[in-house]
Short mmCIF file of C-alpha atoms in Angstrom, two decimals:
data_model
loop_
_atom_site.label_atom_id
_atom_site.label_comp_id
_atom_site.label_asym_id
_atom_site.label_seq_id
_atom_site.Cartn_x
_atom_site.Cartn_y
_atom_site.Cartn_z
CA UNK P 233 186.57 37.62 -57.29
CA UNK P 234 187.65 33.77 -56.67
CA UNK P 235 186.71 33.69 -53.18
CA UNK P 236 183.88 35.39 -51.13
CA UNK P 237 185.63 36.32 -48.34
CA UNK P 238 187.66 38.56 -50.24
CA UNK P 239 184.17 40.67 -50.98
CA UNK P 240 183.56 41.15 -47.13
CA UNK P 241 184.41 44.95 -47.18
CA UNK P 242 182.08 45.30 -50.14
CA UNK P 243 179.16 44.24 -47.95
CA UNK P 244 177.92 47.25 -46.62
CA UNK P 245 177.98 49.07 -50.24
CA UNK P 246 175.75 46.12 -51.86
CA UNK P 247 173.34 46.35 -49.01
CA UNK P 248 173.21 50.34 -49.58
CA UNK P 249 172.83 49.65 -52.97
CA UNK P 250 169.67 47.28 -52.83
CA UNK P 251 168.16 49.53 -50.15
CA UNK P 252 168.39 52.70 -52.16
CA UNK P 253 166.97 50.93 -54.87
CA UNK P 254 164.45 49.22 -53.23
CA UNK P 255 163.00 52.53 -51.60
CA UNK P 256 162.82 54.40 -55.18
CA UNK P 257 161.49 51.33 -56.48
CA UNK P 258 158.62 51.56 -53.59
CA UNK P 259 158.32 55.10 -53.86
CA UNK P 260 156.53 54.94 -57.29
CA UNK P 261 155.60 50.94 -57.82
CA UNK P 262 151.80 52.51 -57.46
CA UNK P 263 152.40 54.45 -60.78
CA UNK P 264 154.03 51.41 -62.73
CA UNK P 265 152.72 49.31 -64.69
CA UNK P 266 151.84 46.15 -63.60
CA UNK P 267 153.50 44.08 -66.16
CA UNK P 268 154.29 44.10 -70.16
CA UNK P 269 155.41 40.96 -71.94
CA UNK P 270 157.82 42.51 -74.75
CA UNK P 271 160.05 44.80 -72.71
CA UNK P 272 160.60 42.13 -70.04
CA UNK P 273 161.08 39.37 -71.97
CA UNK P 274 163.80 41.29 -73.93
CA UNK P 275 165.42 42.34 -70.50
CA UNK P 276 165.84 38.54 -69.81
CA UNK P 277 168.10 38.12 -72.62
CA UNK P 278 171.09 39.59 -70.20
CA UNK P 279 171.06 36.84 -67.69
CA UNK P 280 172.53 33.86 -70.51
CA UNK P 281 175.86 32.78 -70.86
CA UNK P 282 178.49 30.21 -69.19
CA UNK P 283 179.51 30.26 -66.00
CA UNK P 284 182.61 32.73 -64.91
CA UNK P 285 185.31 31.09 -64.50
CA UNK P 286 186.46 34.23 -62.16
CA UNK P 287 183.62 36.18 -60.83
CA UNK P 288 182.48 39.81 -61.04
CA UNK P 289 181.98 40.64 -57.95
CA UNK P 290 179.07 41.44 -55.39
CA UNK P 291 178.91 45.40 -56.79
CA UNK P 292 178.75 44.66 -60.69
CA UNK P 293 176.87 41.39 -59.96
CA UNK P 294 173.99 43.53 -58.28
CA UNK P 295 174.17 46.32 -60.58
CA UNK P 296 173.09 44.38 -63.22
CA UNK P 297 170.18 42.86 -60.99
CA UNK P 298 169.18 46.10 -59.96
CA UNK P 299 169.22 47.43 -63.81
CA UNK P 300 168.20 44.39 -66.64
CA UNK P 301 167.11 42.24 -63.40
CA UNK P 302 164.16 44.66 -62.46
CA UNK P 303 163.23 45.40 -65.75
CA UNK P 304 162.76 41.76 -66.48
CA UNK P 305 160.37 41.50 -63.24
CA UNK P 306 156.77 42.24 -63.20
CA UNK P 307 155.44 44.48 -60.36
CA UNK P 308 153.54 42.18 -58.77
CA UNK P 309 154.02 44.29 -55.51
CA UNK P 310 151.98 47.28 -57.05
CA UNK P 311 148.24 47.62 -56.57
CA UNK P 312 147.35 46.73 -60.23
CA UNK P 313 148.70 43.29 -60.37
CA UNK P 314 145.05 41.33 -60.24
CA UNK P 315 146.17 37.75 -61.28
CA UNK P 316 146.42 34.50 -59.32
CA UNK P 317 145.05 36.37 -56.16
CA UNK P 318 148.17 38.04 -55.54
CA UNK P 319 148.72 40.15 -52.37
CA UNK P 320 151.56 42.21 -52.13
CA UNK P 321 154.00 42.78 -49.01
CA UNK P 322 152.86 45.21 -45.87
CA UNK P 323 155.40 47.71 -44.64
CA UNK P 324 155.83 45.78 -41.87
CA UNK P 325 156.27 42.18 -43.33
CA UNK P 326 158.40 42.96 -45.95
CA UNK P 327 161.17 45.09 -42.98
CA UNK P 328 160.60 41.69 -40.91
CA UNK P 329 161.67 39.63 -44.15
CA UNK P 330 164.76 41.40 -44.39
CA UNK P 331 165.45 40.96 -40.94
CA UNK P 332 164.83 37.10 -41.66
CA UNK P 333 167.66 37.06 -44.24
CA UNK P 334 169.96 38.86 -42.63
CA UNK P 335 169.96 36.66 -39.59
CA UNK P 336 169.53 33.95 -41.70
CA UNK P 337 168.33 31.26 -39.18
CA UNK P 338 167.27 27.62 -39.98
CA UNK P 339 163.96 27.65 -38.20
CA UNK P 340 163.44 23.72 -38.19
CA UNK P 341 164.31 23.76 -34.50
CA UNK P 342 164.31 25.84 -31.74
CA UNK P 343 168.46 25.48 -30.85
CA UNK P 344 169.27 27.23 -34.46
CA UNK P 345 166.16 29.86 -34.49
CA UNK P 346 165.12 30.51 -30.96
CA UNK P 347 163.42 33.81 -32.21
CA UNK P 348 161.78 32.33 -35.26
CA UNK P 349 160.55 29.16 -33.52
CA UNK P 350 158.88 31.20 -30.84
CA UNK P 351 157.53 33.68 -33.36
CA UNK P 352 156.22 30.70 -35.62
CA UNK P 353 154.49 29.36 -32.33
CA UNK P 354 152.88 32.90 -31.09
CA UNK P 355 151.79 33.38 -35.10
CA UNK P 356 150.20 29.99 -35.42
CA UNK P 357 148.05 30.98 -32.19
CA UNK P 358 147.30 34.43 -33.36
CA UNK P 359 146.43 33.01 -37.11
CA UNK P 360 143.97 30.47 -35.05
CA UNK P 361 142.18 33.53 -33.47
CA UNK P 362 141.93 35.36 -36.57
CA UNK P 363 140.09 32.53 -38.25
CA UNK P 364 137.93 31.56 -35.42
CA UNK P 365 140.06 27.84 -35.01
CA UNK P 366 139.90 25.52 -31.89
CA UNK P 367 142.76 26.98 -29.92
CA UNK P 368 143.99 23.19 -29.19
CA UNK P 369 144.46 22.18 -33.15
CA UNK P 370 148.05 22.10 -34.18
CA UNK P 371 149.40 24.35 -37.02
CA UNK P 372 152.56 25.20 -39.14
CA UNK P 373 153.89 27.47 -41.28
CA UNK P 374 154.71 26.08 -45.01
CA UNK P 375 156.02 27.52 -48.31
CA UNK P 376 152.43 28.36 -49.45
CA UNK P 377 148.70 26.27 -50.21
CA UNK P 378 150.13 23.62 -52.23
CA UNK P 379 152.44 22.16 -49.34
CA UNK P 380 150.15 23.47 -46.91
CA UNK P 381 147.33 20.92 -48.91
CA UNK P 382 150.30 18.22 -48.81
CA UNK P 383 150.99 18.63 -44.91
CA UNK P 384 147.43 18.68 -44.11
CA UNK P 385 146.31 15.78 -46.34
CA UNK P 386 149.38 14.17 -44.90
CA UNK P 387 147.88 13.86 -41.85
CA UNK P 388 144.59 12.67 -43.22
CA UNK P 389 146.40 9.66 -44.68
CA UNK P 390 147.54 8.95 -41.78
CA UNK P 391 144.55 8.85 -39.94
CA UNK P 392 142.99 6.93 -42.82
CA UNK P 393 145.84 4.29 -42.21
CA UNK P 394 145.15 4.05 -38.41
CA UNK P 395 141.29 3.64 -39.21
CA UNK P 396 142.77 0.52 -41.63
CA UNK P 397 145.29 -0.48 -38.69
CA UNK P 398 148.24 0.58 -40.31
CA UNK P 399 150.96 3.28 -39.77
CA UNK P 400 151.43 4.54 -43.16
CA UNK P 401 154.09 6.75 -42.21
CA UNK P 402 156.00 3.61 -40.88
CA UNK P 403 155.11 1.21 -43.28
CA UNK P 404 153.76 2.97 -46.57
CA UNK P 405 150.57 2.21 -48.35
CA UNK P 406 151.28 -1.51 -50.02
CA UNK P 407 148.42 -3.53 -49.65
CA UNK P 408 145.95 -1.25 -48.37
CA UNK P 409 142.84 -0.16 -50.99
CA UNK P 410 142.55 3.09 -52.66
CA UNK P 411 141.99 6.07 -50.49
CA UNK P 412 138.42 7.24 -51.50
CA UNK P 413 138.76 11.21 -51.97
CA UNK P 414 135.19 13.50 -52.50
CA UNK P 415 134.38 16.97 -53.27
CA UNK P 416 133.20 19.18 -55.57
CA UNK P 417 134.36 20.61 -59.16
CA UNK P 418 135.80 23.53 -56.92
CA UNK P 419 138.83 21.29 -56.00
CA UNK P 420 142.16 23.25 -56.83
CA UNK P 421 145.08 21.79 -59.03
CA UNK P 422 147.44 22.34 -55.64
CA UNK P 423 145.20 19.92 -53.97
CA UNK P 424 145.48 17.25 -56.90
CA UNK P 425 149.12 17.98 -56.93
CA UNK P 426 149.31 17.15 -52.98
CA UNK P 427 147.34 13.74 -53.61
CA UNK P 428 149.89 12.61 -56.24
CA UNK P 429 152.67 13.62 -54.17
CA UNK P 430 151.04 11.69 -51.41
CA UNK P 431 150.80 8.83 -53.39
CA UNK P 432 146.94 8.61 -53.32
CA UNK P 433 146.64 9.90 -56.73
CA UNK P 434 144.76 13.02 -58.49
CA UNK P 435 143.09 10.25 -60.36
CA UNK P 436 141.25 9.21 -57.21
CA UNK P 437 139.23 12.31 -56.79
CA UNK P 438 135.73 11.48 -57.04
CA UNK P 439 133.05 14.57 -57.83
CA UNK P 440 129.54 13.61 -57.41
CA UNK P 441 127.42 12.80 -60.31
CA UNK P 442 124.69 15.74 -60.14
CA UNK P 443 121.02 15.05 -61.60
CA UNK P 444 121.29 17.46 -64.33
CA UNK P 445 124.10 18.19 -66.68
CA UNK P 446 126.65 20.97 -65.96
CA UNK P 447 125.92 21.09 -62.63
CA UNK P 448 123.10 21.54 -60.31
CA UNK P 449 121.97 23.02 -56.71
CA UNK P 450 123.50 23.07 -53.44
CA UNK P 451 121.22 20.61 -52.27
CA UNK P 452 121.60 18.28 -55.02
CA UNK P 453 125.14 18.62 -54.44
CA UNK P 454 124.78 17.28 -50.74
CA UNK P 455 122.55 14.76 -51.92
CA UNK P 456 124.83 12.98 -54.46
CA UNK P 457 127.96 13.24 -51.76
CA UNK P 458 125.73 11.62 -49.03
CA UNK P 459 124.82 8.65 -51.52
CA UNK P 460 128.70 8.28 -52.67
CA UNK P 461 129.45 8.43 -48.61
CA UNK P 462 126.70 6.04 -47.92
CA UNK P 463 128.17 3.57 -50.70
CA UNK P 464 131.52 3.15 -48.82
CA UNK P 465 129.58 1.46 -46.37
CA UNK P 466 131.41 2.70 -43.39
CA UNK P 467 134.73 2.69 -44.98
CA UNK P 468 136.94 6.17 -44.32
CA UNK P 469 137.65 8.50 -46.61
CA UNK P 470 138.80 12.24 -47.08
CA UNK P 471 136.25 14.82 -48.40
CA UNK P 472 137.77 17.84 -49.62
CA UNK P 473 135.51 21.30 -49.27
CA UNK P 474 136.65 24.47 -50.82
CA UNK P 475 136.98 27.92 -49.53
CA UNK P 476 137.35 30.40 -52.19
CA UNK P 477 137.20 28.71 -55.93
CA UNK P 478 139.68 30.54 -57.60
CA UNK P 479 137.30 31.75 -60.99
CA UNK P 480 134.71 33.42 -59.11
CA UNK P 481 135.51 33.25 -55.16
CA UNK P 482 132.78 30.58 -54.82
CA UNK P 483 132.50 28.58 -51.66
CA UNK P 484 131.61 24.75 -50.99
CA UNK P 485 128.60 24.18 -48.27
CA UNK P 486 131.25 23.55 -45.71
CA UNK P 487 128.88 23.08 -42.69
CA UNK P 488 126.66 20.70 -44.41
CA UNK P 489 130.09 18.85 -45.70
CA UNK P 490 131.08 18.70 -42.19
CA UNK P 491 127.46 17.32 -41.21
CA UNK P 492 128.09 14.39 -43.43
CA UNK P 493 131.73 14.01 -43.33
CA UNK P 494 131.58 13.23 -39.79
CA UNK P 495 127.81 10.80 -39.86
CA UNK P 496 129.53 8.47 -42.65
CA UNK P 497 133.06 8.26 -41.28
CA UNK P 498 135.32 10.84 -43.38
CA UNK P 499 137.99 13.42 -42.51
CA UNK P 500 136.69 16.89 -43.56
CA UNK P 501 139.75 19.20 -45.52
CA UNK P 502 139.09 22.52 -46.05
CA UNK P 503 141.38 24.01 -48.83
CA UNK P 504 140.90 27.72 -47.97
CA UNK P 505 143.70 29.36 -49.42
CA UNK P 506 142.37 32.79 -49.91
CA UNK P 507 138.73 32.07 -48.48
CA UNK P 508 139.69 31.34 -45.05
CA UNK P 509 139.91 35.24 -44.87
CA UNK P 510 136.34 35.71 -45.15
CA UNK P 511 136.04 34.37 -41.69
CA UNK P 512 137.83 37.37 -40.38
CA UNK P 513 134.92 40.05 -41.42
CA UNK P 514 131.66 39.49 -40.35
CA UNK P 515 130.39 41.17 -43.66
CA UNK P 516 131.74 37.85 -45.12
CA UNK P 517 132.16 35.32 -42.30
CA UNK P 518 129.20 33.26 -43.41
CA UNK P 519 130.15 32.02 -46.76
CA UNK P 520 132.82 29.78 -44.88
CA UNK P 521 130.81 29.05 -41.92
CA UNK P 522 131.76 25.44 -40.55
CA UNK P 523 135.23 25.82 -40.94
CA UNK P 524 135.75 25.49 -37.64
CA UNK P 525 134.33 21.70 -37.52
CA UNK P 526 136.81 20.34 -40.34
CA UNK P 527 139.87 18.23 -39.49
CA UNK P 528 142.01 20.29 -41.07
CA UNK P 529 142.50 23.65 -43.09
CA UNK P 530 144.76 25.61 -45.09
CA UNK P 531 145.78 29.19 -46.78
CA UNK P 532 148.21 31.07 -48.39
CA UNK P 533 150.06 33.56 -46.24
CA UNK P 534 151.21 35.62 -49.50
CA UNK P 535 147.85 35.93 -51.01
CA UNK P 536 145.52 38.15 -48.27
CA UNK P 537 147.61 38.13 -45.26
CA UNK P 538 149.96 40.21 -47.68
CA UNK P 539 153.50 38.52 -46.80
CA UNK P 540 156.07 37.63 -48.89
CA UNK P 541 157.00 35.01 -51.06
CA UNK P 542 156.79 31.90 -49.91
CA UNK P 543 154.37 31.84 -47.11
CA UNK P 544 151.08 28.97 -46.10
CA UNK P 545 149.78 28.02 -43.22
CA UNK P 546 148.35 23.96 -42.42
CA UNK P 547 146.18 23.35 -39.18
CA UNK P 548 145.04 19.73 -38.06
CA UNK P 549 142.43 19.32 -35.62
CA UNK P 550 144.96 16.40 -34.18
CA UNK P 551 148.07 17.77 -34.07
CA UNK P 552 149.85 14.09 -33.45
CA UNK P 553 148.92 13.46 -36.76
CA UNK P 554 151.40 15.73 -37.62
CA UNK P 555 154.13 14.89 -35.80
CA UNK P 556 153.42 10.94 -36.73
CA UNK P 557 154.33 12.07 -40.75
CA UNK P 558 156.70 14.59 -40.10
CA UNK P 559 158.48 13.47 -37.09
CA UNK P 560 161.81 12.16 -38.02
CA UNK P 561 164.45 12.46 -35.81
CA UNK P 562 168.17 11.78 -36.07
CA UNK P 563 170.78 11.57 -33.22
CA UNK P 564 171.97 15.23 -33.46
CA UNK P 565 168.35 16.60 -33.55
CA UNK P 566 167.30 17.87 -29.94
CA UNK P 567 164.14 16.35 -27.89
CA UNK P 568 161.81 18.59 -28.42
CA UNK P 569 159.86 20.50 -25.59
CA UNK P 570 156.35 21.93 -25.20
CA UNK P 571 158.03 25.73 -24.58
CA UNK P 572 160.77 25.14 -27.24
CA UNK P 573 158.92 24.29 -30.28
CA UNK P 574 160.64 22.27 -33.00
CA UNK P 575 158.69 22.83 -36.01
CA UNK P 576 161.02 20.35 -38.37
CA UNK P 577 158.55 17.69 -36.48
CA UNK P 578 155.37 19.22 -37.98
CA UNK P 579 156.44 20.02 -41.61
CA UNK P 580 158.04 18.55 -44.54
CA UNK P 581 160.67 20.61 -44.94
CA UNK P 582 163.85 20.25 -41.77
CA UNK P 583 165.74 23.44 -43.05
CA UNK P 584 163.09 26.27 -43.16
CA UNK P 585 163.11 29.78 -43.67
CA UNK P 586 162.44 32.15 -40.56
CA UNK P 587 158.90 33.21 -42.32
CA UNK P 588 157.35 33.53 -39.04
CA UNK P 589 158.95 36.71 -38.61
CA UNK P 590 156.84 38.58 -41.46
CA UNK P 591 153.90 36.54 -40.41
CA UNK P 592 154.27 37.92 -36.72
CA UNK P 593 155.16 41.46 -37.47
CA UNK P 594 152.28 42.04 -40.17
CA UNK P 595 149.60 40.43 -37.38
CA UNK P 596 151.05 42.68 -34.45
CA UNK P 597 151.22 45.91 -36.82
CA UNK P 598 147.64 45.81 -38.02
CA UNK P 599 145.65 43.60 -35.91
CA UNK P 600 142.62 42.22 -36.17
CA UNK P 601 141.08 45.40 -37.19
CA UNK P 602 143.73 46.30 -39.59
CA UNK P 603 143.18 43.00 -41.30
CA UNK P 604 139.20 43.20 -41.47
CA UNK P 605 139.05 46.68 -42.70
CA UNK P 606 141.52 45.71 -45.88
CA UNK P 607 139.33 42.57 -46.30
CA UNK P 608 135.98 44.39 -46.83
CA UNK P 609 137.26 47.26 -48.54
CA UNK P 610 138.69 44.69 -50.84
CA UNK P 611 135.38 42.99 -51.06
CA UNK P 612 133.81 46.49 -51.75
CA UNK P 613 136.21 47.15 -54.28
CA UNK P 614 135.15 43.79 -56.19
CA UNK P 615 131.46 44.87 -55.90
CA UNK P 616 132.59 48.28 -57.55
CA UNK P 617 134.13 46.65 -60.55
CA UNK P 618 131.28 44.12 -60.94
CA UNK P 619 128.94 47.18 -61.11
CA UNK P 620 130.72 48.71 -63.46
CA UNK P 621 130.86 45.68 -65.53
CA UNK P 622 127.06 45.06 -65.03
CA UNK P 623 126.34 48.70 -66.39
CA UNK P 624 128.57 48.49 -69.34
CA UNK P 625 127.16 47.13 -72.69
CA UNK P 626 130.13 45.00 -73.94
CA UNK P 627 131.09 43.66 -71.02
CA UNK P 628 129.10 40.51 -69.61
CA UNK P 629 129.35 39.56 -65.73
CA UNK P 630 129.49 35.52 -65.41
CA UNK P 631 129.06 35.28 -61.48
CA UNK P 632 128.22 37.53 -58.68
CA UNK P 633 131.37 38.45 -56.93
CA UNK P 634 131.25 36.83 -53.26
CA UNK P 635 134.56 37.88 -52.59
CA UNK P 636 137.25 39.41 -53.72
CA UNK P 637 137.45 37.79 -57.25
CA UNK P 638 135.35 39.32 -60.13
CA UNK P 639 134.27 36.94 -63.14
CA UNK P 640 133.84 38.31 -66.23
CA UNK P 641 134.49 38.53 -70.22
CA UNK P 642 134.52 41.01 -73.22
CA UNK P 643 130.89 40.46 -74.96
CA UNK P 644 130.41 43.03 -77.65
CA UNK P 645 127.12 43.23 -79.12
CA UNK P 646 128.20 42.45 -82.95
CA UNK P 647 130.29 39.26 -81.72
CA UNK P 648 128.91 35.82 -82.25
CA UNK P 649 128.51 33.49 -79.40
CA UNK P 650 130.68 31.03 -81.17
CA UNK P 651 133.74 33.64 -81.57
CA UNK P 652 133.62 35.28 -77.89
CA UNK P 653 136.26 32.59 -76.57
CA UNK P 654 138.50 33.35 -79.19
CA UNK P 655 138.08 37.16 -78.88
CA UNK P 656 138.39 37.02 -75.23
CA UNK P 657 141.81 34.78 -75.28
CA UNK P 658 143.14 37.29 -77.77
CA UNK P 659 142.28 40.22 -75.08
CA UNK P 660 143.85 38.05 -72.24
CA UNK P 661 147.43 37.99 -74.54
CA UNK P 662 146.62 41.78 -74.99
CA UNK P 663 146.27 42.63 -71.33
CA UNK P 664 149.25 41.03 -70.29
CA UNK P 665 151.46 42.13 -73.14
CA UNK P 666 150.43 45.93 -72.28
CA UNK P 667 150.46 45.26 -68.73
CA UNK P 668 148.94 48.37 -67.74
CA UNK P 669 146.73 46.20 -65.29
CA UNK P 670 147.87 42.43 -64.78
CA UNK P 671 145.35 39.46 -65.29
CA UNK P 672 144.67 36.44 -67.31
CA UNK P 673 142.26 34.25 -68.52
CA UNK P 674 140.45 31.24 -67.08
CA UNK P 675 137.51 28.86 -68.54
CA UNK P 676 134.61 29.26 -66.14
CA UNK P 677 131.18 27.53 -67.06
CA UNK P 678 132.47 26.52 -69.95
CA UNK P 679 133.42 30.19 -71.37
CA UNK P 680 136.60 31.85 -71.69
CA UNK P 681 136.84 34.63 -69.22
CA UNK P 682 139.10 36.86 -66.62
CA UNK P 683 139.17 36.55 -62.98
CA UNK P 684 140.86 39.86 -61.31
CA UNK P 685 141.18 39.29 -57.82
CA UNK P 686 141.86 42.36 -55.72
CA UNK P 687 144.42 41.16 -52.56
CA UNK P 688 146.90 44.02 -52.42
CA UNK P 689 147.18 45.88 -49.34
CA UNK P 690 148.00 48.84 -51.74
CA UNK P 691 144.97 48.47 -54.25
CA UNK P 692 142.29 51.38 -54.09
CA UNK P 693 139.54 52.60 -56.30
CA UNK P 694 141.79 54.43 -59.13
CA UNK P 695 143.57 51.07 -59.70
CA UNK P 696 140.28 48.92 -60.19
CA UNK P 697 138.20 51.73 -61.85
CA UNK P 698 140.97 51.33 -64.98
CA UNK P 699 140.21 47.72 -65.55
CA UNK P 700 137.24 48.21 -67.55
CA UNK P 701 138.68 51.25 -69.99
CA UNK P 702 142.04 49.20 -69.98
CA UNK P 703 140.22 45.95 -71.49
CA UNK P 704 137.81 47.98 -73.69
CA UNK P 705 140.35 50.08 -75.29
CA UNK P 706 142.84 47.04 -75.69
CA UNK P 707 139.53 45.11 -77.25
CA UNK P 708 138.94 47.66 -79.48
CA UNK P 709 142.56 47.62 -80.94
CA UNK P 710 142.10 43.90 -81.29
CA UNK P 711 138.95 44.56 -83.50
CA UNK P 712 140.41 47.07 -85.51
CA UNK P 713 143.34 44.58 -86.31
CA UNK P 714 146.11 46.99 -84.72
CA UNK P 715 147.29 44.48 -82.03
CA UNK P 716 148.49 40.81 -82.87
CA UNK P 717 146.55 38.13 -81.20
CA UNK P 718 150.30 36.83 -80.17
#
């Protein structure tokens, strides 16, 4: 098959083949194991070899993907994939995403994607409404939390430069002092990665020194943060707050941090990759109180919004700053108009997938009440799992779940404290290898632990209720020496 044009007549057959496979898969995904290492690793070995001189054609290629390829994939679309705070794709979002691929518009400029541009404009407005953010903020869709943090912190860097009398987007950072960045121990790796890419440096992050080792109270954190801000003597700074820490779902005191940021000449950025969704329900809204007073905030779409990878949102109080950083033009680019937005001027990429179709479709399909119901259901499921752990004699709850993440570890009564980290690491490997449920290990409060997160629209009580029994069964196998730790 030396030229794709010779494959034109097979297009309908290929699409039908994929659609049929997708229907079969989604009809049984609720019953499938979430993962399982050995079989999937073996299936990936089918995808090796040299670049073919003459192609195999679309039908043979898709047949390979639909057999060995699906065997190699995890079932992260299903209800028992609790790793990495991963959502699924709602029916409306999945269908709209298929349409986005079919239309294949570049949503960077209106002239090439009027539908994608309009839907992004509408979706950004709806998201601000959903999260209770001011209507006059600027916003843009991105690929996920990392690029959302990058986008919002680029606006923060531009503000910081202007406070020093410099246009960083134009002149760079040469000759400027280091950018002070302050936050808590909750700061996520995606924020640090963004700081690295922005030339600020992740090593610039300062976490206040607390009076007692290993942490302290909220008030002691705020006192230490205020001391550090005071020590800057009025110089501009960036303060980063976290809404939804990944290990246990904790929240920084965002409202109080906003007070300090405004008092001491600092930009407040809120990383709300999944925790921003707490604002959707009155049951959890108090956790993220004060976000509306920040200067920028981000969230992921492929987490709790349940749209396909990849999707995120970045919001900034001063939309002008986004354009100042990303508003690069070219002679062949159109002049942007208010009613015909060109989002390439507000975000890093000039070539942009029309992910707004999925975002708009899911918000239009389920609305505020639908998302509130899903979030409240997931919060209740997290508490249900926590109650099961608390009632057990061989598992230990390490933190009360504040949102949708449950942090716990295996703690049999006959195992010394010094051996618990190793046995939990081995249990984590066993859980991933088994794949019935899917979640890995972390380190929380110095202890190796688990952090399953409920974020998939499909997840119900029956899915959460298998976590403890499966973990216990696998732990028993490890203890009896019947399952290799590797």
